[in-house]
Amino acid sequence: MEESRKKNENQALDTTDQFEGSRPILRQKKAALINDLSGLGRCSLSVQLPVLSVMQIECLLLPTCVLSNHTGYPSFYLRDLTEDLDPMMAEWKKQNVEVDAIVTGFLSSEKQIHHVLHFLDLFQKPQTLVVVDPVMGDHGKAYPTITPALQKAMRTLTDRADVLLPNLTEACLLTDTEWKEQFSRIEIEAMAVRLTEMGARKVVISGIEEGDKICDCTLEKGRQVHWIESQKSAQMRSGTGDLFCAVLTGALLHDQSLEQAARMAGDFVRKALDVTEKLNVPDEEGTAFEMVLCDLCPQCEAK
């Protein structure tokens, strides 16, 4: 067990080309998470923080708003933090913050997207991994907060993404593709290519239902499309996209390929959904990912 723990720790450490005497200086990897924080209902920062932490990644949190509970409940209280974003960034800059990854999630307005773009200007370096989860809709419909201006601004953020993680609805919104109940793989692949043409270096269109299977379409710019298939099990819930994003980001920071990272993320989400169903967790309470969280530790060891 001790040997396994040490292997896991070493993979989360970055060996720089600096040396102290004859020993290389080791540095734990860091990820800045820009997302909302819901006190009740497992989603956004409340799931991304523990997932990346158990994968040995230090998390720096920049909340876009604070909610009493996520918006899937009948009512909720929301405190918008748009005006606080720039002052928080300024303090981080004073502290000489450096990160290995920047991950964006739910953004409530066009203005918040412009704040995120400013964050990238301040903290993104050539080696920084930028992961964009364009939280805009599901099941063929945009969320009520998604205005035409926000949709347009999200395309600007897409241009800065190393990895873009839309579901099928969001891929349609970003590419101006009319929604329909059934898309062919050729049509989905064309959307993935279009997203790379819009600036994203890597794309994963996730949660595509094909009969009794659930599929993810992965594409690296200039390379061949890959499809990942799994047996469909329990229904998706609030927060599953945040879980997928967090695991995929952690896997990429552990030097796994895009396809390996997407497969690892999908497997973890399905495992969490299965145990959630067995526990009869109410839908609004999200996914009981805590029950399988430790399964990520050994998976981090296999590059």
mmCIF file of N, CA, C and O in Angstrom, residues 69-104:
data_model
loop_
_atom_site.group_PDB
_atom_site.id
_atom_site.type_symbol
_atom_site.label_atom_id
_atom_site.label_comp_id
_atom_site.label_asym_id
_atom_site.label_seq_id
_atom_site.Cartn_x
_atom_site.Cartn_y
_atom_site.Cartn_z
ATOM 1 N N ASN A 69 -28.554 25.718 -3.436
ATOM 2 C CA ASN A 69 -28.647 24.394 -4.038
ATOM 3 C C ASN A 69 -28.694 24.594 -5.550
ATOM 4 O O ASN A 69 -28.941 25.698 -6.026
ATOM 5 N N HIS A 70 -28.433 23.533 -6.306
ATOM 6 C CA HIS A 70 -28.392 23.706 -7.757
ATOM 7 C C HIS A 70 -29.794 23.973 -8.312
ATOM 8 O O HIS A 70 -30.810 23.792 -7.634
ATOM 9 N N THR A 71 -29.843 24.415 -9.560
ATOM 10 C CA THR A 71 -31.087 24.914 -10.154
ATOM 11 C C THR A 71 -32.071 23.815 -10.529
ATOM 12 O O THR A 71 -33.170 24.110 -11.005
ATOM 13 N N GLY A 72 -31.699 22.558 -10.321
ATOM 14 C CA GLY A 72 -32.634 21.460 -10.576
ATOM 15 C C GLY A 72 -33.677 21.293 -9.488
ATOM 16 O O GLY A 72 -34.670 20.586 -9.667
ATOM 17 N N TYR A 73 -33.477 21.967 -8.354
ATOM 18 C CA TYR A 73 -34.474 21.948 -7.278
ATOM 19 C C TYR A 73 -35.613 22.919 -7.624
ATOM 20 O O TYR A 73 -35.436 23.815 -8.454
ATOM 21 N N PRO A 74 -36.769 22.771 -6.969
ATOM 22 C CA PRO A 74 -37.910 23.655 -7.262
ATOM 23 C C PRO A 74 -37.604 25.135 -7.030
ATOM 24 O O PRO A 74 -38.158 26.005 -7.696
ATOM 25 N N SER A 75 -36.737 25.447 -6.073
ATOM 26 C CA SER A 75 -36.349 26.833 -5.821
ATOM 27 C C SER A 75 -34.907 26.860 -5.352
ATOM 28 O O SER A 75 -34.351 25.841 -4.938
ATOM 29 N N PHE A 76 -34.305 28.034 -5.444
ATOM 30 C CA PHE A 76 -32.913 28.165 -5.013
ATOM 31 C C PHE A 76 -32.607 29.632 -4.760
ATOM 32 O O PHE A 76 -33.290 30.535 -5.257
ATOM 33 N N TYR A 77 -31.559 29.868 -3.961
ATOM 34 C CA TYR A 77 -31.040 31.214 -3.735
ATOM 35 C C TYR A 77 -29.687 31.315 -4.426
ATOM 36 O O TYR A 77 -28.858 30.395 -4.323
ATOM 37 N N LEU A 78 -29.448 32.419 -5.128
ATOM 38 C CA LEU A 78 -28.194 32.592 -5.873
ATOM 39 C C LEU A 78 -27.570 33.939 -5.538
ATOM 40 O O LEU A 78 -28.245 34.957 -5.556
ATOM 41 N N ARG A 79 -26.276 33.906 -5.256
ATOM 42 C CA ARG A 79 -25.504 35.130 -5.066
ATOM 43 C C ARG A 79 -24.494 35.224 -6.217
ATOM 44 O O ARG A 79 -23.547 34.433 -6.298
ATOM 45 N N ASP A 80 -24.703 36.164 -7.107
ATOM 46 C CA ASP A 80 -23.826 36.340 -8.260
ATOM 47 C C ASP A 80 -22.514 36.996 -7.823
ATOM 48 O O ASP A 80 -22.514 37.945 -7.032
ATOM 49 N N LEU A 81 -21.392 36.477 -8.335
ATOM 50 C CA LEU A 81 -20.078 36.991 -7.938
ATOM 51 C C LEU A 81 -19.321 37.633 -9.104
ATOM 52 O O LEU A 81 -18.098 37.778 -9.041
ATOM 53 N N THR A 82 -20.054 38.024 -10.146
ATOM 54 C CA THR A 82 -19.396 38.596 -11.322
ATOM 55 C C THR A 82 -18.485 39.755 -10.965
ATOM 56 O O THR A 82 -17.338 39.842 -11.421
ATOM 57 N N GLU A 83 -18.981 40.678 -10.139
ATOM 58 C CA GLU A 83 -18.198 41.869 -9.798
ATOM 59 C C GLU A 83 -17.013 41.559 -8.893
ATOM 60 O O GLU A 83 -16.135 42.408 -8.705
ATOM 61 N N ASP A 84 -16.984 40.361 -8.328
ATOM 62 C CA ASP A 84 -15.870 39.982 -7.449
ATOM 63 C C ASP A 84 -14.739 39.280 -8.199
ATOM 64 O O ASP A 84 -13.655 39.076 -7.632
ATOM 65 N N LEU A 85 -14.986 38.878 -9.448
ATOM 66 C CA LEU A 85 -14.003 38.069 -10.166
ATOM 67 C C LEU A 85 -12.692 38.808 -10.408
ATOM 68 O O LEU A 85 -11.615 38.282 -10.133
ATOM 69 N N ASP A 86 -12.765 40.033 -10.926
ATOM 70 C CA ASP A 86 -11.526 40.778 -11.204
ATOM 71 C C ASP A 86 -10.713 41.066 -9.945
ATOM 72 O O ASP A 86 -9.481 40.894 -9.950
ATOM 73 N N PRO A 87 -11.340 41.504 -8.830
ATOM 74 C CA PRO A 87 -10.550 41.704 -7.604
ATOM 75 C C PRO A 87 -9.886 40.416 -7.108
ATOM 76 O O PRO A 87 -8.745 40.463 -6.615
ATOM 77 N N MET A 88 -10.594 39.278 -7.240
ATOM 78 C CA MET A 88 -9.989 38.009 -6.814
ATOM 79 C C MET A 88 -8.800 37.663 -7.704
ATOM 80 O O MET A 88 -7.741 37.229 -7.232
ATOM 81 N N MET A 89 -8.963 37.865 -9.022
ATOM 82 C CA MET A 89 -7.856 37.615 -9.950
ATOM 83 C C MET A 89 -6.653 38.496 -9.616
ATOM 84 O O MET A 89 -5.498 38.047 -9.669
ATOM 85 N N ALA A 90 -6.927 39.753 -9.295
ATOM 86 C CA ALA A 90 -5.844 40.689 -8.978
ATOM 87 C C ALA A 90 -5.043 40.217 -7.772
ATOM 88 O O ALA A 90 -3.809 40.320 -7.743
ATOM 89 N N GLU A 91 -5.753 39.671 -6.772
ATOM 90 C CA GLU A 91 -5.056 39.155 -5.586
ATOM 91 C C GLU A 91 -4.220 37.931 -5.939
ATOM 92 O O GLU A 91 -3.102 37.768 -5.437
ATOM 93 N N TRP A 92 -4.751 37.066 -6.795
ATOM 94 C CA TRP A 92 -3.983 35.893 -7.232
ATOM 95 C C TRP A 92 -2.714 36.337 -7.960
ATOM 96 O O TRP A 92 -1.659 35.742 -7.787
ATOM 97 N N LYS A 93 -2.857 37.373 -8.788
ATOM 98 C CA LYS A 93 -1.704 37.860 -9.537
ATOM 99 C C LYS A 93 -0.639 38.399 -8.596
ATOM 100 O O LYS A 93 0.567 38.184 -8.804
ATOM 101 N N LYS A 94 -1.075 39.076 -7.517
ATOM 102 C CA LYS A 94 -0.123 39.578 -6.522
ATOM 103 C C LYS A 94 0.651 38.433 -5.881
ATOM 104 O O LYS A 94 1.814 38.596 -5.487
ATOM 105 N N GLN A 95 -0.017 37.282 -5.740
ATOM 106 C CA GLN A 95 0.607 36.117 -5.107
ATOM 107 C C GLN A 95 1.428 35.292 -6.088
ATOM 108 O O GLN A 95 1.896 34.197 -5.749
ATOM 109 N N ASN A 96 1.560 35.787 -7.320
ATOM 110 C CA ASN A 96 2.344 35.084 -8.347
ATOM 111 C C ASN A 96 1.853 33.661 -8.595
ATOM 112 O O ASN A 96 2.640 32.712 -8.708
ATOM 113 N N VAL A 97 0.537 33.525 -8.648
ATOM 114 C CA VAL A 97 -0.072 32.209 -8.877
ATOM 115 C C VAL A 97 0.303 31.678 -10.250
ATOM 116 O O VAL A 97 0.263 32.396 -11.250
ATOM 117 N N GLU A 98 0.678 30.408 -10.298
ATOM 118 C CA GLU A 98 0.918 29.702 -11.553
ATOM 119 C C GLU A 98 0.167 28.388 -11.513
ATOM 120 O O GLU A 98 0.132 27.718 -10.476
ATOM 121 N N VAL A 99 -0.465 28.032 -12.624
ATOM 122 C CA VAL A 99 -1.272 26.807 -12.654
ATOM 123 C C VAL A 99 -0.912 25.973 -13.878
ATOM 124 O O VAL A 99 -0.457 26.488 -14.899
ATOM 125 N N ASP A 100 -1.146 24.662 -13.748
ATOM 126 C CA ASP A 100 -0.904 23.739 -14.856
ATOM 127 C C ASP A 100 -2.146 23.559 -15.715
ATOM 128 O O ASP A 100 -2.045 23.140 -16.868
ATOM 129 N N ALA A 101 -3.314 23.848 -15.139
ATOM 130 C CA ALA A 101 -4.568 23.706 -15.885
ATOM 131 C C ALA A 101 -5.557 24.773 -15.436
ATOM 132 O O ALA A 101 -5.556 25.193 -14.276
ATOM 133 N N ILE A 102 -6.384 25.215 -16.378
ATOM 134 C CA ILE A 102 -7.492 26.124 -16.096
ATOM 135 C C ILE A 102 -8.750 25.445 -16.623
ATOM 136 O O ILE A 102 -8.815 25.068 -17.794
ATOM 137 N N VAL A 103 -9.732 25.277 -15.735
ATOM 138 C CA VAL A 103 -10.953 24.550 -16.089
ATOM 139 C C VAL A 103 -12.147 25.473 -15.896
ATOM 140 O O VAL A 103 -12.340 26.028 -14.810
ATOM 141 N N THR A 104 -12.951 25.645 -16.938
ATOM 142 C CA THR A 104 -14.136 26.500 -16.824
ATOM 143 C C THR A 104 -15.401 25.661 -16.906
ATOM 144 O O THR A 104 -15.470 24.681 -17.651
#
